[in-house]
């Protein structure tokens, strides 16, 4: 029966009444009006409500309510933390409403319940359990408990929910809870059972308690639990709890099982997370929650910072040494932050924000420099090696290209430096471009260096400790902080054993320093560097460049480091140099675990580094805490039980007493639960350990085997090899160093004391600290640390097995002395049940899944031989192949180190083939690289779409084109261009830069474009690459000069068009004879008044354009109409005025002779346009060939042609504009004597090979020949027409008026009578014809008119003169008209020699006189009849006196034969 929890029924709730404990209580009023509810099982989802945080200091919030920031709103309104219920079945989720209702009732203090468990179970409970019914099936099992309330900063009562489920399900954990409550302290039970406060409304409120007690402390009288009798579920129940909140309920209702929630924190953890006034140093042993504090401190600050300034989230960096740990942390934080939502204050909306977190290991397609990090990249979780890589790339870019400088507003501006001198960063030497940089880590030191060192130096020296001494003491210790140089030999030899406890003898130190010197020399020879070298170079670069310091300070707000003991002092020095804020560092670690391959660490050293960095700032700001980070210590261990922690705490106490400078003091660790104390098995040999014979049939032999959760830990590799050979694959055997960082349920420490190098030191452990000779027993520092690490590897049982019991027995006795309770048990081989107890420790079940998981863990840790054993036990063939592939690779490296190239190559090929078989491309590629098979490796990467890696491999193989393709595919455009340049693929580089300019960074593009211009000047590019190369030039003026220099007209045109340079574009087209394009390029400012020369050029362009249209017969050319519609700007009107004339001429030429003979043509003003049209039509003979009657002959045009020919015959007139226009020769530059043949020029076939300056001469010659041919054609046409129009007349018809032959049709002469008009017309036409031929005499005598003209001219002229003379000679009134003859004679003799139009008849008269003289001298014998004499006398009488009057004006040259 359910009932409320009141004072009346309190006795039924518990076997004991509510108690008012004697401890000091809070004031009566509770801190919260509602109960916090803790649940024990995790479900993954965190949905936050960020709350209102307003305070901020240096971009970070002052954290006030961590529970509200990280956990969300309490149930129902003010809950503490986040509770994650366990995996709730779908049926439960469908019916979650009643569950939610009851949970809210529990939180509000309105309880209805019944007591849980049977009567006998209730009696054994320290704190009562209650059951609340949700519905007919589901119940809640809960109790009142006490936990730290971060808001009240005190302990508070709360409701702890153990289980939600059916009646059967909630009954199962009760016995487990009984066991767990046995570990409660009396004070804890008292507080749990203290009566809650009453709020006056029948609801209860939790009570606050001052004073803090987090768990049972050492020495308290509590019943011990033997963990060997407790199953795994009890251990899981003892783990952390989760607080129920509103976001939790929403995630459950959404069935989001992939979310992650933070668990409830202890008081110590809360104080660490809340601390923000200084940097934090978190000291705690393994399993005490250091990492938890670090992670949630980061998340809390991130959440608060994002709430205050959503536009810029805190730029936080979480570092660790281990790839494995970094990946786990990244995954965990990523899952937490996936659900980090900003709630709407009004509507309660939750928006999920995805975070882009860089991978801890795979750097494919990631940022390469710190410059590329954006706010969305944070928080970054990565290894220190990854950070160092980013920093190196950043420094390299600073060295090479300049880098962003931060201004006062915090914005980054690109600052391009001029060529940096080589000594600006004198110690930074980036690796060459042919292969990636090679770094030396421990694996490389062991495989590549150690075998090459002299055996006399390396004999009996552990390689791990030697490497640690070199890296952590000689090169990377605090002593090197100022100079950054390694210790000298004397400095190292004089170093105190407390600071370098690994090697205490001077002979050992001397050998170590010899190894260091040889290692340094070999490293220099191999062009490699180790981590310390890289860190030193980075520190120096940061120290020497203030701008870089400022940029790094702006790039990171906070730095968190987990397992800081694995870092060297110089690495911490680098981190402190990156962020100049004494509150920005939060480091967690344990100096007791500093036994890694290269670490020597103490928190005291960190404090010294902090003081050196921030003391000045702290003094100036009057905040001493800035230089003194707050040290927090965690003693509560969540991983191990009190049985092993008691021994571990004692060992740490011994270490502190004997070597206080090597470890940090810490309170003894306290476990969540008690367990079995460690057991010494003395006198056990390897055969006994491997034996399966228990002498009992209770347990079959096949079940008595070691499991995956058990490990045998030995001191050194030699002992491991020997023991592993004895055991075979039955057990996993590890050295202490190999086991660091791993956990097992059971750990067997083998022969640790038997093989101890300093047994005397163990015997002196129990002496007083002041009597312990630390110098004499310096090796004990390392021994104790090793022993501590071995102890803390065990989660349940820790056994010490010794074959020789002499020293071990003494140590066991020492560990039993002066302790309140035994810390160890001892079993000797002489005991009757010794073997049975030994074998009983083994696993009783075979779990292949666990073996495979353990193998994968060892694979990640590079312990491949051990991984092979695990995979074989798991029968995991793939895993075994994977491990053996790594082993083959290591063997190859060993062989390569001793210069056995053939065998090394064989091993690498085996490894590569195995990796390819497993589809592990990255590992296969690495081995192919070691073989030098770069092409094959690149192809493999390309197939796997790892384009960036493929590109670098192609470069190493010399396939730069393929490298560029891969870089381009990977969107790394800068590197693609660089690959083409390095491969001397110049033409491809030019094309790539042009096509991808928008993707390439400005600095890179500028550098490569300058290189391409150099290639262009050196003529190292193909012609097809000229244009793209020039386009890479920076300014249009530079491009213009280059295009002009290389004669790239088309590209120059495009440039002018793009730049809207109309004048230059016009002139460029004009000079090429592209007149239509030139005219189209004209804009409104093309013809300003002030530029007369340009106006003349534009006029010439229009003239030649229209002339070409007429010559080519383009009657309907669209360009002509466009030009007419778009006349140029011509303020003076010169160009526009002539356009209509050309339009008319074009129309006349297109329509032919009819329009030419029309009045429109006659109305055209005389000038260039009309002259061109006349002569063009004449020279092309349509005018001559089209003459139908002699009176229609173009005598004026023929005379103009003759006048032009005479003008061209003079030497100074060879560049006549009309002649050039007719010939299609365009004058470009008179001074340079530069001419261009237009496309329509008839000279293109006449003068294909003539120089341009000869074009005017050729044009003159062509024109004269054309005129000559026209004259000859005119002669032929005139003769034909004369015979038709003026045939011979029949004398009989003229005299008698009839002709007998006419009627018979046999007379072919003309039978038409003569009239005065007919005679006058005939003589007039003959005069005009003779004017043409007589005017041509000058051209004939100059012999410039061509052979055919010269050959026929005299006969032609005489022919027409003879006809004229005949017509002018009076024979009879029947055959001649005396009136017409007299008028013609008068006209011939009345011409004016000074006027061209009237000069023609005189020229004819002169040539008639010459004809008469010719006759007197040459034809007298032929003309001696009476009629001929009378003819000569008549002509002499007519012309004699007139010719004498004008002797100087006439051409009196005699006719020549």
mmCIF file with all atom_site columns, C-alpha atoms in Angstrom, residues 647 677-691 706 710-715 719 723 727 731-734 736 746-756 787 790-791 797-809 811-812 815 824-829 834-842:
data_model
loop_
_atom_site.group_PDB
_atom_site.id
_atom_site.type_symbol
_atom_site.label_atom_id
_atom_site.label_alt_id
_atom_site.label_comp_id
_atom_site.label_asym_id
_atom_site.label_entity_id
_atom_site.label_seq_id
_atom_site.pdbx_PDB_ins_code
_atom_site.Cartn_x
_atom_site.Cartn_y
_atom_site.Cartn_z
_atom_site.occupancy
_atom_site.B_iso_or_equiv
_atom_site.pdbx_formal_charge
_atom_site.auth_seq_id
_atom_site.auth_comp_id
_atom_site.auth_asym_id
_atom_site.auth_atom_id
_atom_site.pdbx_PDB_model_num
ATOM 1  C CA . UNK A 1 647 ? 49.151 -0.210  -1.736  1.00 0.00 ? 647 UNK A CA 1
ATOM 2  C CA . UNK A 1 677 ? 44.258 -6.565  -1.439  1.00 0.00 ? 677 UNK A CA 1
ATOM 3  C CA . UNK A 1 678 ? 47.282 -7.508  -3.578  1.00 0.00 ? 678 UNK A CA 1
ATOM 4  C CA . UNK A 1 679 ? 48.701 -11.005 -3.081  1.00 0.00 ? 679 UNK A CA 1
ATOM 5  C CA . UNK A 1 680 ? 52.358 -12.079 -3.174  1.00 0.00 ? 680 UNK A CA 1
ATOM 6  C CA . UNK A 1 681 ? 52.917 -15.527 -4.725  1.00 0.00 ? 681 UNK A CA 1
ATOM 7  C CA . UNK A 1 682 ? 56.438 -16.425 -3.700  1.00 0.00 ? 682 UNK A CA 1
ATOM 8  C CA . UNK A 1 683 ? 58.498 -19.245 -5.149  1.00 0.00 ? 683 UNK A CA 1
ATOM 9  C CA . UNK A 1 684 ? 56.519 -19.606 -8.388  1.00 0.00 ? 684 UNK A CA 1
ATOM 10 C CA . UNK A 1 685 ? 58.310 -20.541 -11.577 1.00 0.00 ? 685 UNK A CA 1
ATOM 11 C CA . UNK A 1 686 ? 57.138 -20.197 -15.166 1.00 0.00 ? 686 UNK A CA 1
ATOM 12 C CA . UNK A 1 687 ? 56.076 -23.843 -15.405 1.00 0.00 ? 687 UNK A CA 1
ATOM 13 C CA . UNK A 1 688 ? 53.783 -23.426 -12.418 1.00 0.00 ? 688 UNK A CA 1
ATOM 14 C CA . UNK A 1 689 ? 52.336 -20.277 -13.939 1.00 0.00 ? 689 UNK A CA 1
ATOM 15 C CA . UNK A 1 690 ? 51.622 -22.089 -17.202 1.00 0.00 ? 690 UNK A CA 1
ATOM 16 C CA . UNK A 1 691 ? 50.271 -25.229 -15.551 1.00 0.00 ? 691 UNK A CA 1
ATOM 17 C CA . UNK A 1 706 ? 44.260 -16.474 -19.095 1.00 0.00 ? 706 UNK A CA 1
ATOM 18 C CA . UNK A 1 710 ? 44.324 -10.392 -17.632 1.00 0.00 ? 710 UNK A CA 1
ATOM 19 C CA . UNK A 1 711 ? 47.919 -9.479  -18.222 1.00 0.00 ? 711 UNK A CA 1
ATOM 20 C CA . UNK A 1 712 ? 51.319 -10.523 -16.940 1.00 0.00 ? 712 UNK A CA 1
ATOM 21 C CA . UNK A 1 713 ? 53.529 -7.479  -16.479 1.00 0.00 ? 713 UNK A CA 1
ATOM 22 C CA . UNK A 1 714 ? 57.293 -7.825  -16.417 1.00 0.00 ? 714 UNK A CA 1
ATOM 23 C CA . UNK A 1 715 ? 60.176 -5.503  -15.822 1.00 0.00 ? 715 UNK A CA 1
ATOM 24 C CA . UNK A 1 719 ? 62.190 -11.018 -19.187 1.00 0.00 ? 719 UNK A CA 1
ATOM 25 C CA . UNK A 1 723 ? 58.428 -15.715 -20.185 1.00 0.00 ? 723 UNK A CA 1
ATOM 26 C CA . UNK A 1 727 ? 53.782 -19.531 -21.934 1.00 0.00 ? 727 UNK A CA 1
ATOM 27 C CA . UNK A 1 731 ? 48.739 -15.188 -21.800 1.00 0.00 ? 731 UNK A CA 1
ATOM 28 C CA . UNK A 1 732 ? 49.448 -11.608 -22.703 1.00 0.00 ? 732 UNK A CA 1
ATOM 29 C CA . UNK A 1 733 ? 52.861 -10.529 -21.385 1.00 0.00 ? 733 UNK A CA 1
ATOM 30 C CA . UNK A 1 734 ? 53.758 -6.842  -21.312 1.00 0.00 ? 734 UNK A CA 1
ATOM 31 C CA . UNK A 1 736 ? 55.633 -2.017  -17.430 1.00 0.00 ? 736 UNK A CA 1
ATOM 32 C CA . UNK A 1 746 ? 43.649 -8.812  -13.214 1.00 0.00 ? 746 UNK A CA 1
ATOM 33 C CA . UNK A 1 747 ? 47.335 -7.993  -13.331 1.00 0.00 ? 747 UNK A CA 1
ATOM 34 C CA . UNK A 1 748 ? 50.190 -10.393 -12.496 1.00 0.00 ? 748 UNK A CA 1
ATOM 35 C CA . UNK A 1 749 ? 53.500 -8.663  -11.827 1.00 0.00 ? 749 UNK A CA 1
ATOM 36 C CA . UNK A 1 750 ? 56.214 -11.212 -12.640 1.00 0.00 ? 750 UNK A CA 1
ATOM 37 C CA . UNK A 1 751 ? 59.647 -11.279 -10.961 1.00 0.00 ? 751 UNK A CA 1
ATOM 38 C CA . UNK A 1 752 ? 59.664 -7.546  -10.335 1.00 0.00 ? 752 UNK A CA 1
ATOM 39 C CA . UNK A 1 753 ? 61.607 -7.886  -7.096  1.00 0.00 ? 753 UNK A CA 1
ATOM 40 C CA . UNK A 1 754 ? 63.578 -10.929 -8.174  1.00 0.00 ? 754 UNK A CA 1
ATOM 41 C CA . UNK A 1 755 ? 65.166 -8.937  -11.018 1.00 0.00 ? 755 UNK A CA 1
ATOM 42 C CA . UNK A 1 756 ? 65.414 -5.626  -9.189  1.00 0.00 ? 756 UNK A CA 1
ATOM 43 C CA . UNK A 1 787 ? 55.769 -0.417  -9.205  1.00 0.00 ? 787 UNK A CA 1
ATOM 44 C CA . UNK A 1 790 ? 51.971 -1.794  -12.386 1.00 0.00 ? 790 UNK A CA 1
ATOM 45 C CA . UNK A 1 791 ? 49.663 -1.609  -9.361  1.00 0.00 ? 791 UNK A CA 1
ATOM 46 C CA . UNK A 1 797 ? 43.046 -8.088  -8.599  1.00 0.00 ? 797 UNK A CA 1
ATOM 47 C CA . UNK A 1 798 ? 46.735 -7.391  -8.416  1.00 0.00 ? 798 UNK A CA 1
ATOM 48 C CA . UNK A 1 799 ? 49.106 -10.298 -7.845  1.00 0.00 ? 799 UNK A CA 1
ATOM 49 C CA . UNK A 1 800 ? 52.873 -10.208 -7.398  1.00 0.00 ? 800 UNK A CA 1
ATOM 50 C CA . UNK A 1 801 ? 54.475 -13.455 -8.549  1.00 0.00 ? 801 UNK A CA 1
ATOM 51 C CA . UNK A 1 802 ? 58.131 -13.993 -7.708  1.00 0.00 ? 802 UNK A CA 1
ATOM 52 C CA . UNK A 1 803 ? 60.326 -16.974 -8.553  1.00 0.00 ? 803 UNK A CA 1
ATOM 53 C CA . UNK A 1 804 ? 62.825 -15.934 -5.862  1.00 0.00 ? 804 UNK A CA 1
ATOM 54 C CA . UNK A 1 805 ? 61.214 -15.128 -2.569  1.00 0.00 ? 805 UNK A CA 1
ATOM 55 C CA . UNK A 1 806 ? 64.219 -13.671 -0.738  1.00 0.00 ? 806 UNK A CA 1
ATOM 56 C CA . UNK A 1 807 ? 63.761 -9.984  -1.586  1.00 0.00 ? 807 UNK A CA 1
ATOM 57 C CA . UNK A 1 808 ? 60.039 -10.199 -2.245  1.00 0.00 ? 808 UNK A CA 1
ATOM 58 C CA . UNK A 1 809 ? 59.358 -11.669 1.173   1.00 0.00 ? 809 UNK A CA 1
ATOM 59 C CA . UNK A 1 811 ? 59.331 -6.269  0.797   1.00 0.00 ? 811 UNK A CA 1
ATOM 60 C CA . UNK A 1 812 ? 56.036 -7.970  1.695   1.00 0.00 ? 812 UNK A CA 1
ATOM 61 C CA . UNK A 1 815 ? 54.498 -3.428  3.428   1.00 0.00 ? 815 UNK A CA 1
ATOM 62 C CA . UNK A 1 824 ? 49.117 -7.264  0.987   1.00 0.00 ? 824 UNK A CA 1
ATOM 63 C CA . UNK A 1 825 ? 48.748 -10.964 1.470   1.00 0.00 ? 825 UNK A CA 1
ATOM 64 C CA . UNK A 1 826 ? 51.545 -13.500 1.067   1.00 0.00 ? 826 UNK A CA 1
ATOM 65 C CA . UNK A 1 827 ? 51.259 -17.038 -0.288  1.00 0.00 ? 827 UNK A CA 1
ATOM 66 C CA . UNK A 1 828 ? 54.302 -19.241 -0.606  1.00 0.00 ? 828 UNK A CA 1
ATOM 67 C CA . UNK A 1 829 ? 54.898 -22.265 -2.772  1.00 0.00 ? 829 UNK A CA 1
ATOM 68 C CA . UNK A 1 834 ? 49.410 -22.483 -3.443  1.00 0.00 ? 834 UNK A CA 1
ATOM 69 C CA . UNK A 1 835 ? 48.988 -23.884 -6.968  1.00 0.00 ? 835 UNK A CA 1
ATOM 70 C CA . UNK A 1 836 ? 45.240 -24.016 -6.718  1.00 0.00 ? 836 UNK A CA 1
ATOM 71 C CA . UNK A 1 837 ? 45.046 -20.381 -5.638  1.00 0.00 ? 837 UNK A CA 1
ATOM 72 C CA . UNK A 1 838 ? 47.441 -19.379 -8.381  1.00 0.00 ? 838 UNK A CA 1
ATOM 73 C CA . UNK A 1 839 ? 45.492 -21.119 -11.113 1.00 0.00 ? 839 UNK A CA 1
ATOM 74 C CA . UNK A 1 840 ? 42.154 -19.961 -9.739  1.00 0.00 ? 840 UNK A CA 1
ATOM 75 C CA . UNK A 1 841 ? 43.119 -16.445 -10.708 1.00 0.00 ? 841 UNK A CA 1
ATOM 76 C CA . UNK A 1 842 ? 42.721 -17.304 -14.363 1.00 0.00 ? 842 UNK A CA 1
#
